[in-house]
mmCIF file of C-alpha atoms (C1' of nucleotides) in Angstrom:
data_model
loop_
_atom_site.group_PDB
_atom_site.id
_atom_site.type_symbol
_atom_site.label_atom_id
_atom_site.label_comp_id
_atom_site.label_asym_id
_atom_site.label_seq_id
_atom_site.Cartn_x
_atom_site.Cartn_y
_atom_site.Cartn_z
ATOM 1 C CA MET A 487 -0.046 0.145 0.052
ATOM 2 C CA ASN A 488 1.244 3.701 -0.967
ATOM 3 C CA ILE A 489 0.440 6.416 1.605
ATOM 4 C CA GLY A 490 -2.578 7.499 0.036
ATOM 5 C CA ASP A 491 -4.043 4.437 0.134
ATOM 6 C CA VAL A 492 -3.040 4.141 4.048
ATOM 7 C CA ALA A 493 -4.094 7.617 4.844
ATOM 8 C CA ARG A 494 -8.039 6.785 2.668
ATOM 9 C CA ALA A 495 -7.590 3.821 5.230
ATOM 10 C CA SER A 496 -6.949 5.185 8.463
ATOM 11 C CA GLY A 497 -7.695 8.550 8.189
ATOM 12 C CA LEU A 498 -5.089 10.002 8.946
ATOM 13 C CA PRO A 499 -3.423 12.818 6.766
ATOM 14 C CA ALA A 500 -0.481 11.873 4.767
ATOM 15 C CA LYS A 501 1.445 14.406 5.864
ATOM 16 C CA THR A 502 0.995 13.198 9.494
ATOM 17 C CA ILE A 503 1.577 9.485 8.486
ATOM 18 C CA ARG A 504 5.261 10.607 7.289
ATOM 19 C CA TYR A 505 5.652 12.810 10.594
ATOM 20 C CA TYR A 506 4.950 9.419 12.475
ATOM 21 C CA GLU A 507 7.531 7.820 10.621
ATOM 22 C CA ASP A 508 9.797 10.655 11.012
ATOM 23 C CA ILE A 509 9.431 10.509 14.616
ATOM 24 C CA GLY A 510 9.460 6.515 14.301
ATOM 25 C CA LEU A 511 6.163 5.891 15.353
ATOM 26 C CA VAL A 512 6.021 3.679 12.479
ATOM 27 C CA GLN A 513 8.381 2.213 9.748
ATOM 28 C CA PRO A 514 7.204 0.984 6.526
ATOM 29 C CA LEU A 515 9.675 -0.534 4.190
ATOM 30 C CA ARG A 516 10.193 1.447 0.693
ATOM 31 C CA SER A 517 9.531 0.132 -3.057
ATOM 32 C CA ALA A 518 11.914 0.722 -5.591
ATOM 33 C CA ASN A 519 10.941 3.601 -6.815
ATOM 34 C CA GLY A 520 11.572 4.797 -3.552
ATOM 35 C CA TYR A 521 7.678 5.565 -2.190
ATOM 36 C CA ARG A 522 6.666 3.982 1.113
ATOM 37 C CA SER A 523 5.404 0.481 1.460
ATOM 38 C CA PHE A 524 3.027 0.360 3.944
ATOM 39 C CA ARG A 525 2.417 -3.167 5.406
ATOM 40 C CA GLU A 526 -0.807 -4.909 7.340
ATOM 41 C CA SER A 527 0.739 -4.021 10.038
ATOM 42 C CA ASP A 528 1.588 -0.520 9.692
ATOM 43 C CA LEU A 529 -1.681 0.459 8.745
ATOM 44 C CA HIS A 530 -2.776 -1.255 12.154
ATOM 45 C CA LYS A 531 -0.813 0.916 14.167
ATOM 46 C CA LEU A 532 -2.079 4.195 12.398
ATOM 47 C CA ALA A 533 -5.502 3.318 13.299
ATOM 48 C CA PHE A 534 -4.394 2.530 16.348
ATOM 49 C CA LEU A 535 -2.504 6.020 17.202
ATOM 50 C CA GLY A 536 -5.388 7.645 15.244
ATOM 51 C CA ARG A 537 -7.779 6.555 18.157
ATOM 52 C CA ALA A 538 -4.877 7.262 21.009
ATOM 53 C CA ARG A 539 -4.646 10.769 19.511
ATOM 54 C CA ALA A 540 -7.987 11.016 19.103
ATOM 55 C CA LEU A 541 -8.665 10.771 22.960
ATOM 56 C CA GLY A 542 -5.802 13.191 23.274
ATOM 57 C CA PHE A 543 -2.832 10.920 24.488
ATOM 58 C CA THR A 544 0.050 12.669 23.593
ATOM 59 C CA ILE A 545 2.480 11.489 21.169
ATOM 60 C CA GLU A 546 4.880 10.195 23.822
ATOM 61 C CA ASP A 547 1.941 8.233 25.662
ATOM 62 C CA CYS A 548 0.876 7.002 22.118
ATOM 63 C CA ARG A 549 4.736 5.452 21.778
ATOM 64 C CA SER A 550 4.352 3.871 25.241
ATOM 65 C CA LEU A 551 1.171 2.680 24.542
ATOM 66 C CA LEU A 552 2.238 1.200 21.451
ATOM 67 C CA ALA A 553 5.509 -0.598 22.801
ATOM 68 C CA LEU A 554 3.090 -1.603 25.686
ATOM 69 C CA TYR A 555 0.580 -3.429 22.775
ATOM 70 C CA GLU A 556 3.041 -4.778 20.871
ATOM 71 C CA ASP A 557 4.573 -6.747 24.338
ATOM 72 C CA ASP A 558 3.051 -9.400 25.514
ATOM 73 C CA THR A 559 4.289 -9.822 28.915
ATOM 74 C CA ARG A 560 3.289 -6.700 29.773
ATOM 75 C CA GLU A 561 1.179 -5.724 32.883
ATOM 76 C CA SER A 562 -2.525 -3.566 32.516
ATOM 77 C CA ALA A 563 -0.934 -1.261 35.646
ATOM 78 C CA SER A 564 0.873 0.068 33.241
ATOM 79 C CA VAL A 565 -1.323 0.813 30.219
ATOM 80 C CA LYS A 566 -3.590 1.728 32.892
ATOM 81 C CA ARG A 567 -1.312 4.108 35.018
ATOM 82 C CA ILE A 568 -0.791 6.201 31.915
ATOM 83 C CA ALA A 569 -4.167 6.219 30.637
ATOM 84 C CA GLU A 570 -5.283 7.207 34.789
ATOM 85 C CA ASP A 571 -2.778 9.994 34.514
ATOM 86 C CA HIS A 572 -3.908 11.657 31.231
ATOM 87 C CA LEU A 573 -7.270 11.156 32.391
ATOM 88 C CA ARG A 574 -6.244 13.425 35.273
ATOM 89 C CA ARG A 575 -4.793 16.101 32.736
ATOM 90 C CA ILE A 576 -7.794 15.947 30.865
ATOM 91 C CA ASP A 577 -9.767 16.608 34.325
ATOM 92 C CA GLU A 578 -7.708 19.659 34.827
ATOM 93 C CA LYS A 579 -8.216 20.777 31.190
ATOM 94 C CA ILE A 580 -12.102 21.279 32.195
ATOM 95 C CA ALA A 581 -11.822 22.302 35.490
ATOM 96 C CA GLN A 582 -9.693 25.035 33.476
ATOM 97 C CA LEU A 583 -11.920 25.760 31.024
ATOM 98 C CA GLN A 584 -15.122 25.524 33.454
ATOM 99 C CA SER A 585 -13.615 28.551 35.313
ATOM 100 C CA MET A 586 -12.780 30.533 32.640
ATOM 101 C CA ARG A 587 -16.253 29.831 31.341
ATOM 102 C CA THR A 588 -18.016 30.994 34.630
ATOM 103 C CA THR A 589 -15.885 34.502 34.690
ATOM 104 C CA LEU A 590 -16.452 34.968 31.478
ATOM 105 C CA ALA A 591 -20.112 33.820 30.773
ATOM 106 C CA ASP A 592 -20.766 36.502 33.603
ATOM 107 C CA LEU A 593 -19.015 39.402 31.775
ATOM 108 C CA VAL A 594 -20.749 38.720 28.604
ATOM 109 C CA GLN A 595 -24.058 38.726 30.172
ATOM 110 C CA SER A 596 -22.968 42.037 31.817
ATOM 111 C CA CYS A 597 -22.529 43.557 28.714
ATOM 112 C CA ALA A 598 -24.757 45.687 26.968
ATOM 113 C CA GLY A 599 -23.632 44.898 23.622
ATOM 114 C CA ASP A 600 -24.724 47.742 22.168
ATOM 115 C CA HIS A 601 -23.315 51.328 20.531
ATOM 116 C CA ARG A 602 -22.356 52.658 23.542
ATOM 117 C CA PRO A 603 -18.635 52.711 24.770
ATOM 118 C CA ASP A 604 -19.562 51.504 28.703
ATOM 119 C CA CYS A 605 -18.215 47.851 28.969
ATOM 120 C CA PRO A 606 -17.856 45.796 31.963
ATOM 121 C CA ILE A 607 -16.003 43.143 29.973
ATOM 122 C CA LEU A 608 -13.175 46.016 29.881
ATOM 123 C CA ASN A 609 -13.498 47.569 33.265
ATOM 124 C CA ASP A 610 -13.269 43.897 34.766
ATOM 125 C CA LEU A 611 -9.786 43.258 32.981
ATOM 126 C CA GLY A 612 -8.401 47.088 33.088
ATOM 127 C CA ALA A 613 -9.201 46.508 36.775
ATOM 128 C CA PRO A 614 -10.957 43.750 38.697
ATOM 129 C CA ALA A 615 -13.670 44.811 40.659
ATOM 130 C CA ALA A 616 -12.845 43.796 44.307
ATOM 131 C CA GLY A 617 -14.170 41.023 46.052
ATOM 132 C CA GLU A 618 -16.731 39.913 43.625
ATOM 133 C CA GLY A 619 -16.311 38.249 39.734
ATOM 134 C CA GLY A 620 -13.055 39.831 38.841
ATOM 135 C CA ALA A 621 -10.930 37.600 36.282
ATOM 136 C CA SER A 622 -8.605 35.836 38.512
ATOM 137 C CA CYS A 623 -8.469 33.217 37.172
ATOM 138 C CA HIS A 624 -5.529 31.851 37.426
ATOM 139 C CA GLY A 625 -3.194 29.276 35.728
ATOM 140 C CA ALA A 626 -2.483 29.292 32.125
ATOM 141 C CA SER A 627 -4.901 29.001 29.021
ATOM 142 C CA ASP A 628 -3.523 26.215 27.110
ATOM 143 C CA MET B 1333 10.414 50.934 36.720
ATOM 144 C CA ASN B 1334 12.574 48.325 35.401
ATOM 145 C CA ILE B 1335 11.062 44.863 33.614
ATOM 146 C CA GLY B 1336 11.976 43.071 36.558
ATOM 147 C CA ASP B 1337 9.502 45.572 38.868
ATOM 148 C CA VAL B 1338 7.064 45.380 36.147
ATOM 149 C CA ALA B 1339 7.349 41.475 36.386
ATOM 150 C CA ARG B 1340 6.615 41.930 39.968
ATOM 151 C CA ALA B 1341 4.113 44.167 39.866
ATOM 152 C CA SER B 1342 2.151 42.449 36.905
ATOM 153 C CA GLY B 1343 2.698 38.815 37.359
ATOM 154 C CA LEU B 1344 4.246 38.316 34.463
ATOM 155 C CA PRO B 1345 7.414 36.568 33.907
ATOM 156 C CA ALA B 1346 10.094 39.161 32.438
ATOM 157 C CA LYS B 1347 11.014 37.503 29.261
ATOM 158 C CA THR B 1348 6.926 37.297 28.548
ATOM 159 C CA ILE B 1349 6.977 41.546 28.760
ATOM 160 C CA ARG B 1350 10.034 41.391 26.369
ATOM 161 C CA TYR B 1351 7.719 38.955 23.631
ATOM 162 C CA TYR B 1352 4.713 41.295 24.431
ATOM 163 C CA GLU B 1353 7.203 44.261 23.261
ATOM 164 C CA ASP B 1354 8.488 42.064 20.706
ATOM 165 C CA ILE B 1355 5.128 41.252 19.138
ATOM 166 C CA GLY B 1356 3.901 45.268 19.871
ATOM 167 C CA LEU B 1357 1.437 45.260 22.388
ATOM 168 C CA VAL B 1358 3.701 47.280 24.767
ATOM 169 C CA GLN B 1359 5.819 50.080 23.723
ATOM 170 C CA PRO B 1360 8.147 50.914 27.133
ATOM 171 C CA LEU B 1361 10.734 53.742 26.879
ATOM 172 C CA ARG B 1362 14.259 52.980 26.433
ATOM 173 C CA SER B 1363 17.057 54.309 29.663
ATOM 174 C CA ALA B 1364 20.170 55.896 28.802
ATOM 175 C CA ASN B 1365 21.937 52.683 29.573
ATOM 176 C CA GLY B 1366 19.590 50.782 26.902
ATOM 177 C CA TYR B 1367 17.488 49.280 29.639
ATOM 178 C CA ARG B 1368 13.396 49.415 28.881
ATOM 179 C CA SER B 1369 11.730 52.267 30.978
ATOM 180 C CA PHE B 1370 8.138 51.183 31.932
ATOM 181 C CA ARG B 1371 5.522 53.681 32.575
ATOM 182 C CA GLU B 1372 2.429 53.310 34.526
ATOM 183 C CA SER B 1373 0.206 53.002 31.151
ATOM 184 C CA ASP B 1374 2.919 50.063 30.624
ATOM 185 C CA LEU B 1375 2.433 48.727 34.024
ATOM 186 C CA HIS B 1376 -1.365 49.127 33.622
ATOM 187 C CA LYS B 1377 -1.759 47.420 29.630
ATOM 188 C CA LEU B 1378 0.339 44.386 31.031
ATOM 189 C CA ALA B 1379 -2.154 43.735 33.554
ATOM 190 C CA PHE B 1380 -5.039 43.784 31.597
ATOM 191 C CA LEU B 1381 -3.128 41.607 28.988
ATOM 192 C CA GLY B 1382 -2.178 38.855 31.854
ATOM 193 C CA ARG B 1383 -5.550 38.866 33.067
ATOM 194 C CA ALA B 1384 -7.225 38.858 29.343
ATOM 195 C CA ARG B 1385 -4.477 36.318 28.519
ATOM 196 C CA ALA B 1386 -6.138 34.227 32.096
ATOM 197 C CA LEU B 1387 -9.487 34.073 30.930
ATOM 198 C CA GLY B 1388 -8.119 32.647 27.487
ATOM 199 C CA PHE B 1389 -8.334 35.456 25.073
ATOM 200 C CA THR B 1390 -5.922 34.591 22.364
ATOM 201 C CA ILE B 1391 -2.971 37.089 22.004
ATOM 202 C CA GLU B 1392 -4.504 38.456 18.673
ATOM 203 C CA ASP B 1393 -8.097 39.032 20.998
ATOM 204 C CA CYS B 1394 -5.939 40.582 23.458
ATOM 205 C CA ARG B 1395 -4.573 42.965 20.500
ATOM 206 C CA SER B 1396 -8.225 43.991 19.846
ATOM 207 C CA LEU B 1397 -9.486 44.341 23.173
ATOM 208 C CA LEU B 1398 -6.085 46.740 24.039
ATOM 209 C CA ALA B 1399 -7.633 48.425 21.066
ATOM 210 C CA LEU B 1400 -11.148 49.061 22.106
ATOM 211 C CA TYR B 1401 -9.565 49.578 25.617
ATOM 212 C CA GLU B 1402 -8.152 52.876 24.642
ATOM 213 C CA ASP B 1403 -10.617 53.893 22.247
ATOM 214 C CA ASP B 1404 -13.228 56.087 23.560
ATOM 215 C CA THR B 1405 -15.234 55.995 20.591
ATOM 216 C CA ARG B 1406 -15.553 51.881 20.983
ATOM 217 C CA GLU B 1407 -19.112 50.545 20.802
ATOM 218 C CA SER B 1408 -19.716 47.824 23.787
ATOM 219 C CA ALA B 1409 -20.847 45.680 20.630
ATOM 220 C CA SER B 1410 -17.247 44.614 19.668
ATOM 221 C CA VAL B 1411 -16.277 43.998 22.877
ATOM 222 C CA LYS B 1412 -18.973 41.769 23.402
ATOM 223 C CA ARG B 1413 -18.819 40.046 20.018
ATOM 224 C CA ILE B 1414 -14.804 38.934 21.048
ATOM 225 C CA ALA B 1415 -15.689 37.288 23.841
ATOM 226 C CA GLU B 1416 -18.890 35.518 23.000
ATOM 227 C CA ASP B 1417 -16.817 34.100 20.362
ATOM 228 C CA HIS B 1418 -14.099 33.219 23.054
ATOM 229 C CA LEU B 1419 -16.790 31.718 25.161
ATOM 230 C CA ARG B 1420 -17.839 29.865 21.906
ATOM 231 C CA ARG B 1421 -14.678 27.694 21.521
ATOM 232 C CA ILE B 1422 -14.218 27.513 24.868
ATOM 233 C CA ASP B 1423 -17.895 25.717 25.332
ATOM 234 C CA GLU B 1424 -16.437 23.240 21.986
ATOM 235 C CA LYS B 1425 -13.385 22.534 23.789
ATOM 236 C CA ILE B 1426 -14.924 21.434 27.351
ATOM 237 C CA ALA B 1427 -17.542 19.460 24.959
ATOM 238 C CA GLN B 1428 -14.535 17.529 23.365
ATOM 239 C CA LEU B 1429 -12.706 17.909 26.522
ATOM 240 C CA GLN B 1430 -15.669 15.696 28.377
ATOM 241 C CA SER B 1431 -16.471 13.251 25.666
ATOM 242 C CA MET B 1432 -12.971 12.449 25.575
ATOM 243 C CA ARG B 1433 -12.928 12.157 29.519
ATOM 244 C CA THR B 1434 -15.875 9.954 29.351
ATOM 245 C CA THR B 1435 -14.683 7.391 26.795
ATOM 246 C CA LEU B 1436 -11.503 6.992 28.484
ATOM 247 C CA ALA B 1437 -13.502 6.746 32.222
ATOM 248 C CA ASP B 1438 -14.572 4.019 30.712
ATOM 249 C CA LEU B 1439 -11.821 2.298 29.873
ATOM 250 C CA VAL B 1440 -9.890 3.014 32.771
ATOM 251 C CA GLN B 1441 -12.523 1.881 34.845
ATOM 252 C CA SER B 1442 -12.671 -1.717 33.350
ATOM 253 C CA CYS B 1443 -9.442 -2.614 33.326
ATOM 254 C CA ALA B 1444 -7.826 -4.386 35.957
ATOM 255 C CA GLY B 1445 -4.142 -2.989 36.271
ATOM 256 C CA ASP B 1446 -2.791 -5.919 37.550
ATOM 257 C CA HIS B 1447 0.444 -8.213 36.502
ATOM 258 C CA ARG B 1448 -1.143 -9.638 33.804
ATOM 259 C CA PRO B 1449 -1.128 -8.327 29.937
ATOM 260 C CA ASP B 1450 -4.710 -8.406 29.338
ATOM 261 C CA CYS B 1451 -6.421 -5.065 29.151
ATOM 262 C CA PRO B 1452 -9.673 -3.696 27.439
ATOM 263 C CA ILE B 1453 -7.863 -0.123 26.644
ATOM 264 C CA LEU B 1454 -5.464 -1.255 24.495
ATOM 265 C CA ASN B 1455 -7.827 -4.009 22.946
ATOM 266 C CA ASP B 1456 -9.958 -0.602 22.231
ATOM 267 C CA LEU B 1457 -7.383 0.977 20.602
ATOM 268 C CA GLY B 1458 -6.382 -1.672 18.691
ATOM 269 C CA ALA B 1459 -9.606 -2.304 17.320
ATOM 270 C CA PRO B 1460 -12.486 -0.847 18.641
ATOM 271 C CA ALA B 1461 -15.755 -2.942 20.036
ATOM 272 C CA ALA B 1462 -18.178 -2.155 17.342
ATOM 273 C CA GLY B 1463 -21.346 -0.646 18.559
ATOM 274 C CA GLU B 1464 -20.817 0.647 22.161
ATOM 275 C CA GLY B 1465 -17.916 2.731 23.742
ATOM 276 C CA GLY B 1466 -15.150 2.300 21.173
ATOM 277 C CA ALA B 1467 -12.515 5.290 20.808
ATOM 278 C CA SER B 1468 -14.357 6.652 17.948
ATOM 279 C CA CYS B 1469 -14.022 10.142 19.431
ATOM 280 C CA HIS B 1470 -13.638 12.618 16.872
ATOM 281 C CA GLY B 1471 -12.011 15.778 17.040
ATOM 282 C CA ALA B 1472 -8.433 17.045 17.357
ATOM 283 C CA SER B 1473 -7.125 16.950 20.235
ATOM 284 C CA ASP B 1474 -5.323 20.445 20.974
ATOM 285 C "C1'" DC C 41 4.051 12.585 -25.383
ATOM 286 C "C1'" DT C 42 1.535 14.864 -22.311
ATOM 287 C "C1'" DT C 43 -1.182 15.291 -18.713
ATOM 288 C "C1'" DG C 44 -2.397 14.599 -14.089
ATOM 289 C "C1'" DA C 45 -3.067 12.391 -10.204
ATOM 290 C "C1'" DC C 46 0.663 10.530 -7.158
ATOM 291 C "C1'" DC C 47 4.760 10.241 -4.810
ATOM 292 C "C1'" DT C 48 9.219 12.295 -2.787
ATOM 293 C "C1'" DT C 49 12.244 15.614 0.353
ATOM 294 C "C1'" DC C 50 13.034 19.633 2.344
ATOM 295 C "C1'" DC C 51 12.081 24.676 4.636
ATOM 296 C "C1'" DA C 52 9.153 27.156 7.097
ATOM 297 C "C1'" DG C 53 5.145 28.631 10.156
ATOM 298 C "C1'" DT C 54 1.861 27.680 14.086
ATOM 299 C "C1'" DG C 55 0.613 29.543 19.343
ATOM 300 C "C1'" DA C 56 2.553 31.605 23.266
ATOM 301 C "C1'" DA C 57 5.895 31.697 25.526
ATOM 302 C "C1'" DT C 58 10.519 29.578 27.796
ATOM 303 C "C1'" DG C 59 15.453 27.842 28.129
ATOM 304 C "C1'" DG C 60 20.170 29.629 27.745
ATOM 305 C "C1'" DA C 61 24.183 32.037 25.701
ATOM 306 C "C1'" DA C 62 26.933 35.618 26.021
ATOM 307 C "C1'" DG C 63 27.701 39.993 27.444
ATOM 308 C "C1'" DC C 64 26.601 44.608 28.998
ATOM 309 C "C1'" DC C 65 24.981 48.011 33.525
ATOM 310 C "C1'" DT C 66 25.036 48.753 38.206
ATOM 311 C "C1'" DT C 67 25.475 48.249 43.091
ATOM 312 C "C1'" DA C 68 27.839 46.758 47.248
ATOM 313 C "C1'" DG C 69 31.793 45.739 49.884
ATOM 314 C "C1'" DG C 70 37.278 44.954 50.628
ATOM 315 C "C1'" DC D 875 40.444 50.085 42.086
ATOM 316 C "C1'" DC D 876 39.044 45.268 41.708
ATOM 317 C "C1'" DT D 877 35.836 42.175 42.108
ATOM 318 C "C1'" DA D 878 31.680 39.935 42.528
ATOM 319 C "C1'" DA D 879 26.301 39.207 42.490
ATOM 320 C "C1'" DG D 880 22.424 40.361 40.621
ATOM 321 C "C1'" DG D 881 19.929 42.806 36.772
ATOM 322 C "C1'" DC D 882 19.506 44.062 32.345
ATOM 323 C "C1'" DT D 883 21.017 43.091 27.106
ATOM 324 C "C1'" DT D 884 20.032 40.590 22.208
ATOM 325 C "C1'" DC D 885 19.470 35.916 20.029
ATOM 326 C "C1'" DC D 886 18.869 31.534 18.604
ATOM 327 C "C1'" DA D 887 16.679 27.179 19.654
ATOM 328 C "C1'" DT D 888 13.248 24.619 21.391
ATOM 329 C "C1'" DT D 889 8.113 23.428 22.837
ATOM 330 C "C1'" DC D 890 3.973 20.403 20.141
ATOM 331 C "C1'" DA D 891 2.092 18.011 16.877
ATOM 332 C "C1'" DC D 892 1.383 18.725 12.836
ATOM 333 C "C1'" DT D 893 0.294 21.779 8.465
ATOM 334 C "C1'" DG D 894 1.498 24.290 3.930
ATOM 335 C "C1'" DG D 895 4.264 25.162 0.334
ATOM 336 C "C1'" DA D 896 8.496 24.663 -2.885
ATOM 337 C "C1'" DA D 897 10.488 21.952 -6.419
ATOM 338 C "C1'" DG D 898 10.862 18.188 -8.742
ATOM 339 C "C1'" DG D 899 10.848 11.983 -9.275
ATOM 340 C "C1'" DT D 900 7.232 8.759 -11.173
ATOM 341 C "C1'" DC D 901 3.724 6.198 -12.987
ATOM 342 C "C1'" DA D 902 -0.861 5.067 -16.020
ATOM 343 C "C1'" DA D 903 -3.692 6.608 -19.405
ATOM 344 C "C1'" DG D 904 -4.840 9.041 -23.822
#
DNA sequence: CTTGACCTTCCAGTGAATGGAAGCCTTAGG
DNA sequence: CCTAAGGCTTCCATTCACTGGAAGGTCAAG
């Protein structure tokens, strides 16, 4: 299979597949013409990677998961640990976003959104109201 | 004020403040020795930026918000539009993370996490169970 | 022989910083 | 006067996971 076939079959862009080869996640063979030649097992790996990435695992997590997947002496505890760590990171992210969301929704709600310049959103960003409802949300945004 | 003072006062790392100058968000003066010299108004802007970033606004959003902040002929509708768009993006992100979370929590819950190799998490990533609970979560992860 | 769809490599850019190296400036102490 | 510490400067590289694009080789159909 050439890269285009694999892209269609796995749902991953060809660019991404090349990138995954670059960083050593898959090692397709090469045909005489220099084209990548993917085996079934490569396709299977790529599908695995696609699903793991869709669940938000980092590339390094994916590398570990793939190694465990191919290791029949693995302990499921190792897999679970990675998944639990990731779950925790997701929960943190959700909490952070929800905190932003609360503050932001308040601000949006309080803004008239008309032709006049008065704006509680800008007021808050310029100098958060002491005590209640300031944009005092902590933590990075990404 | 030198950059260190402003960093302490605004809570932003000096590196970040230099970066904000680089991309034109603040324009501190320079002292004879080449050091950046921040006015009160610069500090105020940086505090504004810090709060806007903490709410997850992008740098480009911040640039627009800052321009509106300094424009007394603004219409609050312009501000509200930016905030509403951002709120929508946050909601999308939360929804996406929650969908991941649901699938992942199911998988984690179903994994024994012991010394044996059998692992529903890897099984699912390797070939999602048809019908129910596959890692069929769509959309990018960042 | 040409066209068009593939494929290749390499380089650059994304967002929003962050880390580090190499080197000037300033101030306090000896 | 010399030195050491700490602050400041610039510039370059790195992060993460791709993505876009240029320049060019390959292949099958007409």
